[in-house]
mmCIF file of C-alpha atoms in Angstrom:
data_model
loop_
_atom_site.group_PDB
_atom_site.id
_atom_site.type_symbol
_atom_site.label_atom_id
_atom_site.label_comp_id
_atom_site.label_asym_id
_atom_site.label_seq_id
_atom_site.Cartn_x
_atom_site.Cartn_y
_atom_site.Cartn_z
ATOM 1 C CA UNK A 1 30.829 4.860 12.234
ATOM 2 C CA UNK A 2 28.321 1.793 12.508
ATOM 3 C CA UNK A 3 25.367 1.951 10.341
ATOM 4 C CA UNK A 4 21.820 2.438 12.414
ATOM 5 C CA UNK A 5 20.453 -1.186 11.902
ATOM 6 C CA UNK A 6 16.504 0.318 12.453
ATOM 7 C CA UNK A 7 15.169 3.167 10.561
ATOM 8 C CA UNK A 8 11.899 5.135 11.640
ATOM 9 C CA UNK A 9 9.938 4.894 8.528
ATOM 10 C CA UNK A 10 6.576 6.445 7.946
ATOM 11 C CA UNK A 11 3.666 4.236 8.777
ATOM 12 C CA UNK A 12 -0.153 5.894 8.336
ATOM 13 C CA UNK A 13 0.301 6.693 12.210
ATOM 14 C CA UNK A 14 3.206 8.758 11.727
ATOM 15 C CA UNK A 15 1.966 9.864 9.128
ATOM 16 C CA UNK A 16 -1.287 11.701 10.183
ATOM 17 C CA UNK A 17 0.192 12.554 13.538
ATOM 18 C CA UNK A 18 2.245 14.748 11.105
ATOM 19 C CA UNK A 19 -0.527 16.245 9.459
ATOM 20 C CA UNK A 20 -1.986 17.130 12.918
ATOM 21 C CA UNK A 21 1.702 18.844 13.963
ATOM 22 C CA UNK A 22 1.594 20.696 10.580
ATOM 23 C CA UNK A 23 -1.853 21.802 11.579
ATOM 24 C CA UNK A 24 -0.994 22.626 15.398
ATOM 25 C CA UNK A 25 -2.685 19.332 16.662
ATOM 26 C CA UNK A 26 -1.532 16.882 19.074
ATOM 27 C CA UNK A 27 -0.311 13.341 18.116
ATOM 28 C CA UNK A 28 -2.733 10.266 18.720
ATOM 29 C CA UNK A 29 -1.064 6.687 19.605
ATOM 30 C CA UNK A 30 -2.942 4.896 17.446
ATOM 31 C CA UNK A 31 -5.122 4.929 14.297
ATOM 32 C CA UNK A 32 -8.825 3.044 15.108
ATOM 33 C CA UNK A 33 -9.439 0.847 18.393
ATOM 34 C CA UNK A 34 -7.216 0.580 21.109
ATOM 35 C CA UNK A 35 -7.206 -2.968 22.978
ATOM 36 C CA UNK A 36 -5.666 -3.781 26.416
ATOM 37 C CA UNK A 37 -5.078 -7.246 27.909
ATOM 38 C CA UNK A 38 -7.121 -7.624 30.962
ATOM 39 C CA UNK A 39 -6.421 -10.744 31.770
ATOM 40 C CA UNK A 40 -4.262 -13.771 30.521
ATOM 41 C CA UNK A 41 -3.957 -17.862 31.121
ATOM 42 C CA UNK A 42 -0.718 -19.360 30.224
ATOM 43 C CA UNK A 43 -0.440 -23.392 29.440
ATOM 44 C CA UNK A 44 2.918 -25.197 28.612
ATOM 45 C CA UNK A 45 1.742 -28.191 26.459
ATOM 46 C CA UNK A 46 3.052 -31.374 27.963
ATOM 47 C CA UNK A 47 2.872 -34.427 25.234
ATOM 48 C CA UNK A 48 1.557 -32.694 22.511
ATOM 49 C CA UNK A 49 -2.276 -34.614 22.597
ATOM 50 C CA UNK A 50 -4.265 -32.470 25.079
ATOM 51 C CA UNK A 51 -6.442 -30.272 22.258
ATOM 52 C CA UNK A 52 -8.701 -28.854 25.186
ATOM 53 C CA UNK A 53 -7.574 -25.602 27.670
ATOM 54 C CA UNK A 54 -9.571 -23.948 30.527
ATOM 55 C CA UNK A 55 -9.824 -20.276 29.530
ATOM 56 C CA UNK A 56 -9.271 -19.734 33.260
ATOM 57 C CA UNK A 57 -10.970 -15.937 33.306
ATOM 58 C CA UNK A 58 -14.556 -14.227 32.489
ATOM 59 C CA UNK A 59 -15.710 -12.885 29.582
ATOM 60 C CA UNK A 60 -18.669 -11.291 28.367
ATOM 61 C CA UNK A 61 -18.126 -11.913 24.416
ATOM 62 C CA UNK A 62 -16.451 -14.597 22.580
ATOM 63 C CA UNK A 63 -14.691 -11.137 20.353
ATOM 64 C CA UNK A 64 -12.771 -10.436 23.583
ATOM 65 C CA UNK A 65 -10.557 -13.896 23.386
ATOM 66 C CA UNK A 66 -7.477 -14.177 21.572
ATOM 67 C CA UNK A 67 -5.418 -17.458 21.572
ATOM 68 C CA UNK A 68 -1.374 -17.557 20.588
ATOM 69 C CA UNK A 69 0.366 -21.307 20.231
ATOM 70 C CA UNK A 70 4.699 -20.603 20.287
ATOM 71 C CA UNK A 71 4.177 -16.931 19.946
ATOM 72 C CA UNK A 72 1.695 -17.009 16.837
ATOM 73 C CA UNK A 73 -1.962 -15.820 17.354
ATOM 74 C CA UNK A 74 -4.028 -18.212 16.276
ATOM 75 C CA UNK A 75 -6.882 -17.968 13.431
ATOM 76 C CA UNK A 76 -10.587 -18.751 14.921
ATOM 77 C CA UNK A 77 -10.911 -21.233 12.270
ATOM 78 C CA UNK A 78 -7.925 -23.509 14.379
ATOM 79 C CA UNK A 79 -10.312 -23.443 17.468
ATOM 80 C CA UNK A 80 -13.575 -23.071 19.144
ATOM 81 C CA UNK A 81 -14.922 -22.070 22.257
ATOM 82 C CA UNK A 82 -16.775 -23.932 24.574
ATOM 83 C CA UNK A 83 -18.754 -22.661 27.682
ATOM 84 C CA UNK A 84 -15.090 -21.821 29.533
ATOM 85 C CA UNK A 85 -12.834 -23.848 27.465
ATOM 86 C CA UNK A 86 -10.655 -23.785 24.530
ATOM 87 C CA UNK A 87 -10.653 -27.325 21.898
ATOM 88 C CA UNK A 88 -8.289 -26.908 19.607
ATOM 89 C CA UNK A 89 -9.065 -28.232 16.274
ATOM 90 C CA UNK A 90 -5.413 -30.480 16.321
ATOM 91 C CA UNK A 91 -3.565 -30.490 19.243
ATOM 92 C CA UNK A 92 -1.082 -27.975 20.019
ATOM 93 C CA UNK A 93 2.742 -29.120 19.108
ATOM 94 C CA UNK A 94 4.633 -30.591 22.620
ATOM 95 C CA UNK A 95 6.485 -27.931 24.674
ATOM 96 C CA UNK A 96 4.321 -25.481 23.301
ATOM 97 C CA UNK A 97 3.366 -22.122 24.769
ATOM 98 C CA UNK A 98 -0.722 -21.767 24.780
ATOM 99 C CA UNK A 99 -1.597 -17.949 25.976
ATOM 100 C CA UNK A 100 -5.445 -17.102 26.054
ATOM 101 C CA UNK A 101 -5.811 -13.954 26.740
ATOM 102 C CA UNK A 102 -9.004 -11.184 27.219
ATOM 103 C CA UNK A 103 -8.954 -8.337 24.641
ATOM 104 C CA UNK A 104 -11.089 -5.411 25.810
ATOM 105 C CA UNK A 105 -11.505 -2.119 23.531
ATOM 106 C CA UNK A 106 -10.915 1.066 25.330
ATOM 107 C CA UNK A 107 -11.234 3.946 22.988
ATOM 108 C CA UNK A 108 -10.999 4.543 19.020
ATOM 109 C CA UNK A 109 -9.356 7.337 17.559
ATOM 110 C CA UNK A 110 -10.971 7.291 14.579
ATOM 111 C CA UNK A 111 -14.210 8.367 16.320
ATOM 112 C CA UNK A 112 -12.467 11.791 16.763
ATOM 113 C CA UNK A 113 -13.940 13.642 13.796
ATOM 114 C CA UNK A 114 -10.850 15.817 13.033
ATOM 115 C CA UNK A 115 -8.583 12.286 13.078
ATOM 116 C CA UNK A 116 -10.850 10.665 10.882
ATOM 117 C CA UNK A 117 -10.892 13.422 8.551
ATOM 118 C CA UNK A 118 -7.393 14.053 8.026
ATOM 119 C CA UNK A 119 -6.749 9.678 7.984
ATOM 120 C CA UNK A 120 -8.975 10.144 4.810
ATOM 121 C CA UNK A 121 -7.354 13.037 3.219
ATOM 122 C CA UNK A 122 -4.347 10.669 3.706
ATOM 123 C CA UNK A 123 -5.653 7.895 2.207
ATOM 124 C CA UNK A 124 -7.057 9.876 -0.557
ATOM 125 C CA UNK A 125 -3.847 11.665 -0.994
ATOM 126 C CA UNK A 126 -2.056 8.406 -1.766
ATOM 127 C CA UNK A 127 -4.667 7.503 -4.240
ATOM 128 C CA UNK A 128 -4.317 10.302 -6.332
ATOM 129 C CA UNK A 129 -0.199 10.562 -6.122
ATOM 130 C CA UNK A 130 -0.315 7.150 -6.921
ATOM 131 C CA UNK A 131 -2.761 7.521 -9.935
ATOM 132 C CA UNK A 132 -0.427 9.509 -11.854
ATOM 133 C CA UNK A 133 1.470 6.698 -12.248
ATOM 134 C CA UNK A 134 5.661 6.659 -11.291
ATOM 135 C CA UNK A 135 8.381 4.238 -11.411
ATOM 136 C CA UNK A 136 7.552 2.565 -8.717
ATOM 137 C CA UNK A 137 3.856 1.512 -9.115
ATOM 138 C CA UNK A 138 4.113 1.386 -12.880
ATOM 139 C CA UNK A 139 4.890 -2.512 -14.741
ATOM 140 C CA UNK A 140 5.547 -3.006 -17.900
ATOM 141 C CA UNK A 141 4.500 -6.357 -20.090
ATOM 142 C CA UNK A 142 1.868 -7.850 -17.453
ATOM 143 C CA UNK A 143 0.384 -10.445 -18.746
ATOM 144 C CA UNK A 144 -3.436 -11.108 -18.089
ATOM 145 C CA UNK A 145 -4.636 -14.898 -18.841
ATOM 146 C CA UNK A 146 -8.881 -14.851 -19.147
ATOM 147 C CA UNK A 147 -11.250 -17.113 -17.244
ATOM 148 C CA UNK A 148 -14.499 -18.585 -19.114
ATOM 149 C CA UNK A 149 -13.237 -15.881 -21.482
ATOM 150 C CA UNK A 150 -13.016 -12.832 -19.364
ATOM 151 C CA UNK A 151 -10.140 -10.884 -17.960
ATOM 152 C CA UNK A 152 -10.854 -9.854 -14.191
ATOM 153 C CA UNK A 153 -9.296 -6.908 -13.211
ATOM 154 C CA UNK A 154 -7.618 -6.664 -10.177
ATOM 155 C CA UNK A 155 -8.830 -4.146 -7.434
ATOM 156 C CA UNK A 156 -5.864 -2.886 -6.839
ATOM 157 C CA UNK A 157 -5.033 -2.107 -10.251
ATOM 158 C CA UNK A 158 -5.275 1.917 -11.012
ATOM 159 C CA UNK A 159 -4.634 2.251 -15.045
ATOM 160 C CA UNK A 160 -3.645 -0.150 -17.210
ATOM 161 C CA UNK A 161 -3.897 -0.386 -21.145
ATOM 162 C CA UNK A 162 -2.512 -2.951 -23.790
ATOM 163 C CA UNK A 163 1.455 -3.029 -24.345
ATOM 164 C CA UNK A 164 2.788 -1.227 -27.739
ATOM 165 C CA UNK A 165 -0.868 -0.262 -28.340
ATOM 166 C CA UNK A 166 0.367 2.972 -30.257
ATOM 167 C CA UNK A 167 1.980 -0.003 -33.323
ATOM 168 C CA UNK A 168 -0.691 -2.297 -32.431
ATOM 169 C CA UNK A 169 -4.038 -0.932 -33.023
ATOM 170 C CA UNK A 170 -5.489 -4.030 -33.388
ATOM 171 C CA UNK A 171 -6.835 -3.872 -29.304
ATOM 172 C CA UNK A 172 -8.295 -0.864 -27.370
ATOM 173 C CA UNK A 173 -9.071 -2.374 -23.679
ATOM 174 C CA UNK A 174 -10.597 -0.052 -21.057
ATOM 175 C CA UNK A 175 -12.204 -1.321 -17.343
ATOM 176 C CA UNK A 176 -15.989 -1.946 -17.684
ATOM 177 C CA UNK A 177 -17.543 -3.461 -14.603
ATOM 178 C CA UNK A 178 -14.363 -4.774 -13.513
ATOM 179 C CA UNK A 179 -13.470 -6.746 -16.769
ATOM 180 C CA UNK A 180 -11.280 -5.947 -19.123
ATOM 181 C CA UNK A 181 -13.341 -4.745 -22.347
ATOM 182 C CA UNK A 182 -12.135 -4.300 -25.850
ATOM 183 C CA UNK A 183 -13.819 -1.025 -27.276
ATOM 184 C CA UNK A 184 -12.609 -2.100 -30.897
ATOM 185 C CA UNK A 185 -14.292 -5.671 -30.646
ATOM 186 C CA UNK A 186 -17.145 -3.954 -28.828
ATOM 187 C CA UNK A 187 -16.736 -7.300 -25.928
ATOM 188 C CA UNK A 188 -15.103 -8.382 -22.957
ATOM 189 C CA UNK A 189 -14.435 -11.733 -24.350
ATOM 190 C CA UNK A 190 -11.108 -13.060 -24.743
ATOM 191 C CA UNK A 191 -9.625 -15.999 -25.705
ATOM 192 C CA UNK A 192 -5.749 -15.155 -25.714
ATOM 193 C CA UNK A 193 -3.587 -13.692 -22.904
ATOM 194 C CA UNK A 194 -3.273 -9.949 -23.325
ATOM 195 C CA UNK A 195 -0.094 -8.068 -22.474
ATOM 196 C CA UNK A 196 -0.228 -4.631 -20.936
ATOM 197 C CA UNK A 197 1.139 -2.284 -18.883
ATOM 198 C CA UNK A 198 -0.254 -1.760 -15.500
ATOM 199 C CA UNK A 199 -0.544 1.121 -12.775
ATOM 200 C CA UNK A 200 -0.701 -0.635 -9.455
ATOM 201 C CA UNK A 201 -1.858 0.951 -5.951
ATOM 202 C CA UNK A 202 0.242 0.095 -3.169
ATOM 203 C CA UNK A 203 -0.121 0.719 0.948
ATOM 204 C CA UNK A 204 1.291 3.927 2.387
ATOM 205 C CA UNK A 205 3.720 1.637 4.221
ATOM 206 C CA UNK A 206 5.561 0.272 1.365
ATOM 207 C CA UNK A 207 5.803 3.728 -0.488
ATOM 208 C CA UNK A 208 9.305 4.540 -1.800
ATOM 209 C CA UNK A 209 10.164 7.543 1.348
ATOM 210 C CA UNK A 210 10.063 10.381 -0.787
ATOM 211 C CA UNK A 211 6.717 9.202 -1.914
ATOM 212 C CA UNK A 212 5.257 9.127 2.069
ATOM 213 C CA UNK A 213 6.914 12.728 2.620
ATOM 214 C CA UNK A 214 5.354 13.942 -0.936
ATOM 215 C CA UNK A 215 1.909 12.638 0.366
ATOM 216 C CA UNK A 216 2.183 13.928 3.602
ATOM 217 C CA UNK A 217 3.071 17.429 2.647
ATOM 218 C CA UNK A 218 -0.082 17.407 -0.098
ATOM 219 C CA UNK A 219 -2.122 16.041 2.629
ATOM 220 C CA UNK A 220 -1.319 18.959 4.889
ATOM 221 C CA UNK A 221 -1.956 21.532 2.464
ATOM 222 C CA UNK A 222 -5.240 20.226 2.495
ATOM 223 C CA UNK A 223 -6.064 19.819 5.636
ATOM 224 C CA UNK A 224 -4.532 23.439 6.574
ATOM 225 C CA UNK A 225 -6.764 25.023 4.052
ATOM 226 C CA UNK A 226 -9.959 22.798 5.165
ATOM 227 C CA UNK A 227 -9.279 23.120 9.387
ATOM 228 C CA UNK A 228 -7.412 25.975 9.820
ATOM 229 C CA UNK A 229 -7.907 29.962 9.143
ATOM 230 C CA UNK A 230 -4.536 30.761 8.247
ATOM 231 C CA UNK A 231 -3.806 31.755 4.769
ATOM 232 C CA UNK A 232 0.509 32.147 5.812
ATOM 233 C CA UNK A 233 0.407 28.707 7.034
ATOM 234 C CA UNK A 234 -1.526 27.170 3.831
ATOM 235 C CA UNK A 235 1.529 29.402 1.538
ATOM 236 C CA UNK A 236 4.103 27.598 3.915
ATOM 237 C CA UNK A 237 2.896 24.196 3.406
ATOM 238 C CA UNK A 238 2.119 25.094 -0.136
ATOM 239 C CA UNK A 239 6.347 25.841 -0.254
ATOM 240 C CA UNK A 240 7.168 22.044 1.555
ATOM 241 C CA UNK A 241 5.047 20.348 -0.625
ATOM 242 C CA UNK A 242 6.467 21.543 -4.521
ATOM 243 C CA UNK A 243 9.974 21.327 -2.558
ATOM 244 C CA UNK A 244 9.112 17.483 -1.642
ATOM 245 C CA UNK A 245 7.501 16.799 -5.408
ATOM 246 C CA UNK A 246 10.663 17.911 -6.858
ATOM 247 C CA UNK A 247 12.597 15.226 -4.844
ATOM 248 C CA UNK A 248 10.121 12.918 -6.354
ATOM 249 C CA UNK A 249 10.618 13.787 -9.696
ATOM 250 C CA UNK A 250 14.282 13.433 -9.117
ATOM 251 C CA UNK A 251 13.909 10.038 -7.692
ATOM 252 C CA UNK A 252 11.433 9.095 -10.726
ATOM 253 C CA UNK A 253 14.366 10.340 -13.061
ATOM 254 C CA UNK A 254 17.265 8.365 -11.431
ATOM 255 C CA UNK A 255 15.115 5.513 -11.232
ATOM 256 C CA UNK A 256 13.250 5.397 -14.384
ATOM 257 C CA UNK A 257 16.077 5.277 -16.627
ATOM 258 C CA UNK A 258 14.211 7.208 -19.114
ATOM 259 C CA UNK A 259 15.198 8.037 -23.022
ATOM 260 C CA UNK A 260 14.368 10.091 -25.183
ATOM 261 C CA UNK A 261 15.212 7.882 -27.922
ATOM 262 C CA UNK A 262 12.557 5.201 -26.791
ATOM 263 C CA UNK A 263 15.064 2.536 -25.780
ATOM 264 C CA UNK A 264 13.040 -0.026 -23.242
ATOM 265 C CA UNK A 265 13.949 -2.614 -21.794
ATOM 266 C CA UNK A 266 16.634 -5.555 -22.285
ATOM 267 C CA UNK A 267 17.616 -2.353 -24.942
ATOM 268 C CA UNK A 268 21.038 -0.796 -25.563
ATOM 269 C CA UNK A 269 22.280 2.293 -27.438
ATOM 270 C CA UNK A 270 26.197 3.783 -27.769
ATOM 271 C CA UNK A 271 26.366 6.662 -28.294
ATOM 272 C CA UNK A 272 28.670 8.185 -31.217
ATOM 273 C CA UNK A 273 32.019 8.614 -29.584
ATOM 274 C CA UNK A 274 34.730 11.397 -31.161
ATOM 275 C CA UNK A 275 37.486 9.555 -30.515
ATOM 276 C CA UNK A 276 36.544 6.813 -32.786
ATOM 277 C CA UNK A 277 37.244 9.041 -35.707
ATOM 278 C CA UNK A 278 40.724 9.676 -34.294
ATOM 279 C CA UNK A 279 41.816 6.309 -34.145
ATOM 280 C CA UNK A 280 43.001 5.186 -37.967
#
């Protein structure tokens, strides 16, 4: 049997349109503004010099144009816009494909209030599963170099605290304003690299898949007992969401390659083996 080559994987879309089927809602096709192409102007570039292209269509605001060169949208920085024309910055490459085209919004689903909401219990959701801090979002030895003697910390960083710090008590670091702080030395100065072990936060999208179902489960529970007066529904949910933490936890087991006996990593340990005392 051949192997599917494409897998449907949960995206924040599919995501909340399954909190709004848990809930007895109906499925939006988008999450924020929708945009529809009105009108398009289509140039094949001829010797790879002309830097200047008639939009060939009206607009009422400069937000509404999008340009693509070969199939890549372009950044606004690359060109400007003059009266009804185009001027590229550098000239497009020869052969080239130029497409201008007119972007109008037409509606934004976020602007539904019971959308919104449960797109922020998502988002929330993720935060908090991610803050306890699993196998996947959790590095080990991460080393932090300091700038004019301060350690930024990044924004995407959830928990993090110094490597070994339970044998080495010589730093205590904690987040304070965004900077690594030292509560021993009482500063945020450093002058070495510190080492430490880091809980990141990472998009829905890129979510190990028992992860997205574990968030999307928690997120309904929510949302059932927020939006909806039904106490059987609320237990039901209640029931998919410990069932889809407990395939977490066995996913954070097989991939965590924990022990007991505190063996990290680049570490080994054999075991005592019986037959060893056999052999003479």
């Amino acid at each position: 049997m051949t192997a599917p080559t494409t897998i449907d994987l949960d995206t924040e879309l599919s995501a909340v349109n399954s909190i709004l089927g848990s809930i007895g809602q109906s499925p939006v096709t988008t999450l924020g503004v929708n945009t529809e192409i009105q009108a398009q102007t289509e140039y094949t570039t001829a010797n790879g010099v002309l830097t200047t292209f008639a939009i060939g269509f009206t607009f009422e605001s400069t937000s509404q144009i999008a340009v693509a060169v070969a199939g890549v949208t372009q950044a606004s920085a690359s060109y400007t816009i003059s009266g009804s024309n185009i001027v590229f910055t550098s000239a497009p490459a020869n052969n080239a494909a130029v497409v201008i085209t007119k972007n109008v919004e037409t509606y934004n689903t976020l602007a539904n209030p019971e959308v919104s909401f449960i797109y922020q219990l998502l988002r929330e959701t993720n935060l908090e599963v991610q803050s306890e801090g699993w196998v996947f979002n959790t590095e080990h030895h991460v080393e932090f170099t300091p700038t004019s003697n301060k350690i930024a910390i990044p924004s995407n960083v959830l928990q993090l605290d110094v490597h070994d710090d339970f044998h080495v008590r010589t730093t205590n670091v904690v987040n304070r304003g965004g900077f690594l702080y030292d509560r021993i030395r009482h500063s945020d100065g450093f002058t070495d690299k510190v080492c430490c072990d880091v809980v990141y936060l990472w998009v829905f999208g890129n979510l190990p898949q028992p992860f997205k179902r574990y968030i999307i489960q928690k997120a309904a529970v929510r949302a059932a007992t927020q939006l909806v007066s039904n106490p059987t529904l609320v237990q039901l949910l209640q029931q998919q969401e410990a069932y889809a933490r407990a395939i977490c936890m066995e996913y954070e087991c097989n991939q965590g390659d924990h022990s007991y006996l505190g063996i990290g990593d680049d570490m080994s340990y054999q075991t005592y083996l019986p037959y060893l005392g056999l052999r003479r």
